[in-house]
């Protein structure tokens, strides 16, 4: 990882307008991504992880979705102000994305060769022969045996793990600056998950690619990410270096996620910890801490106002009234007066 910031997300807000109300899927997201960095975005389903990254490459379907405000600066240039031609060059060429289900992401009617060569020709400006050679090289690099023969196979002729390797090969074939991986291991067994994560880590380090890894599991990001963003109800509740998140955890939600990860050093007869309750309905959320109904450390002020962000270091912050300077006063004197 270098000091060069290649992606800046500033106060991003993406809302969906439905008959039931306004869904604030992403509500004030801000983070930086450095060259060669692996950033993990963690949270339960519905926390806004995938919508954040679809917003980054301006792929929100409108209607019902709309990017209300914010900036996404790729190497200093706002993606939301780019023309369609520029966006096509960015998507796949400079910022590639691996989607959650490789079977639905690959066209079942087209050979792997057709799908890979088309993308390489579009972004790398190579002729068909050179693009095919590049595709075979990338398939071999991701560990697919007999790549020269398998490149002409159809997606259904590959196992789930091999299809995910194809998606990684496609994503990295155009030498992108950023690779967004949306739950790349969710449909795979534990052994294949470990292989895919090791493969991504090895390839991105070798190619110098920055990675945004979206997952619901802190166990997945523990050994692969430099920094971690924890999301809940469309907002960042904690952000820090991996060591900060695991060894100096601040937010009760992050603490709950860590406690729910199975560990080999625990008594196997112990019941696995789970956070009580369900994630909130994000339609017309009130301006309070959305986690308070599930939080065993909740204060009175949590029920009425969203907490400010408290910085514990240059790299570690959390949004929780437990650490806000005013929390003690407002939760004892001010709240009783009301």
XYZ file of C-alpha atoms in Angstrom, residues 52-193:
142
model
C -22.163 1.803 -1.964
C -19.987 0.102 -4.541
C -22.591 0.190 -7.301
C -22.792 3.933 -6.605
C -19.005 4.228 -6.892
C -19.199 3.149 -10.546
C -22.530 4.936 -11.106
C -24.587 1.795 -11.735
C -27.649 2.675 -9.668
C -30.841 2.021 -11.617
C -33.017 5.117 -11.842
C -35.888 4.989 -11.038
C -36.250 3.988 -8.219
C -32.675 4.704 -7.159
C -30.995 8.094 -7.133
C -27.576 9.319 -6.020
C -28.775 12.303 -4.000
C -25.431 13.909 -3.177
C -21.736 13.345 -2.648
C -18.648 12.898 -4.766
C -16.675 9.901 -5.981
C -13.238 11.070 -7.103
C -11.172 8.615 -9.143
C -7.656 10.020 -9.376
C -9.104 13.448 -8.622
C -11.890 13.348 -11.228
C -15.562 13.112 -10.190
C -17.131 9.980 -11.680
C -20.628 11.502 -11.440
C -19.600 14.318 -13.781
C -18.064 12.062 -16.436
C -19.637 11.564 -19.845
C -20.952 8.129 -20.852
C -17.884 7.408 -22.994
C -15.553 8.141 -20.081
C -17.635 5.956 -17.774
C -17.426 3.016 -20.171
C -13.645 3.297 -20.128
C -13.597 3.424 -16.326
C -15.953 0.471 -15.775
C -14.039 -2.731 -16.379
C -10.941 -0.883 -17.560
C -9.909 1.156 -14.505
C -12.434 -0.133 -11.938
C -13.460 -3.784 -12.282
C -16.141 -5.580 -10.274
C -16.619 -9.215 -9.310
C -20.264 -9.841 -8.514
C -21.606 -12.139 -5.818
C -22.888 -15.028 -7.941
C -20.548 -15.971 -10.806
C -23.184 -18.153 -12.464
C -25.590 -15.244 -12.882
C -22.768 -12.872 -13.860
C -21.545 -15.072 -16.712
C -23.729 -15.438 -19.804
C -24.688 -19.149 -19.916
C -25.138 -19.047 -23.710
C -21.632 -17.772 -24.486
C -18.276 -19.505 -24.192
C -15.823 -18.146 -21.631
C -13.528 -17.142 -24.503
C -16.207 -14.927 -26.085
C -16.943 -13.134 -22.823
C -13.307 -12.546 -21.873
C -12.023 -11.580 -25.313
C -14.787 -9.006 -25.815
C -13.858 -7.162 -22.619
C -10.115 -7.294 -23.305
C -10.549 -5.999 -26.852
C -12.778 -3.171 -25.640
C -10.471 -1.896 -22.912
C -6.994 -2.997 -24.035
C -7.410 -2.199 -27.749
C -5.919 -5.572 -28.771
C -6.759 -7.662 -31.831
C -8.665 -10.900 -31.336
C -5.586 -13.151 -31.366
C -3.726 -11.061 -28.787
C -6.864 -10.755 -26.654
C -7.303 -14.539 -26.662
C -3.695 -15.027 -25.600
C -4.215 -12.532 -22.777
C -7.379 -14.337 -21.659
C -5.586 -17.710 -21.581
C -2.720 -16.145 -19.617
C -5.126 -14.770 -16.996
C -7.025 -18.051 -16.677
C -3.739 -19.895 -16.130
C -2.676 -17.237 -13.624
C -5.827 -17.868 -11.570
C -5.061 -21.584 -11.373
C -7.402 -23.026 -14.014
C -5.714 -26.150 -15.448
C -5.441 -26.630 -19.220
C -6.463 -23.006 -19.753
C -5.959 -23.221 -23.536
C -8.659 -25.893 -23.734
C -10.981 -24.717 -20.961
C -11.277 -21.198 -22.360
C -13.757 -22.467 -24.973
C -15.989 -24.113 -22.348
C -19.381 -22.800 -21.255
C -19.942 -21.519 -17.684
C -22.008 -24.592 -16.676
C -18.982 -26.791 -17.408
C -17.084 -25.199 -14.506
C -17.548 -25.770 -10.787
C -18.536 -22.850 -8.524
C -14.941 -22.248 -7.453
C -13.682 -22.388 -11.033
C -16.386 -19.949 -12.182
C -15.252 -17.542 -9.478
C -11.675 -17.910 -10.750
C -12.951 -17.031 -14.223
C -14.591 -13.901 -12.803
C -11.329 -12.906 -11.089
C -9.441 -13.510 -14.342
C -11.960 -11.339 -16.221
C -11.761 -8.622 -13.611
C -7.965 -8.456 -13.633
C -7.449 -9.052 -17.363
C -7.633 -5.326 -18.168
C -5.112 -4.370 -15.453
C -7.580 -2.249 -13.426
C -6.450 0.181 -10.742
C -9.296 -0.967 -8.468
C -11.015 -4.357 -8.109
C -14.375 -4.412 -6.285
C -15.207 -7.906 -5.020
C -18.823 -8.254 -3.848
C -19.079 -11.307 -1.568
C -16.706 -13.298 -3.816
C -16.753 -16.381 -1.561
C -20.334 -16.492 -0.271
C -21.483 -19.470 -2.367
C -18.322 -21.543 -1.891
C -17.300 -24.099 0.725
C -14.691 -23.154 3.329
C -11.720 -24.776 1.568
C -12.481 -23.089 -1.759
C -13.126 -19.785 0.046
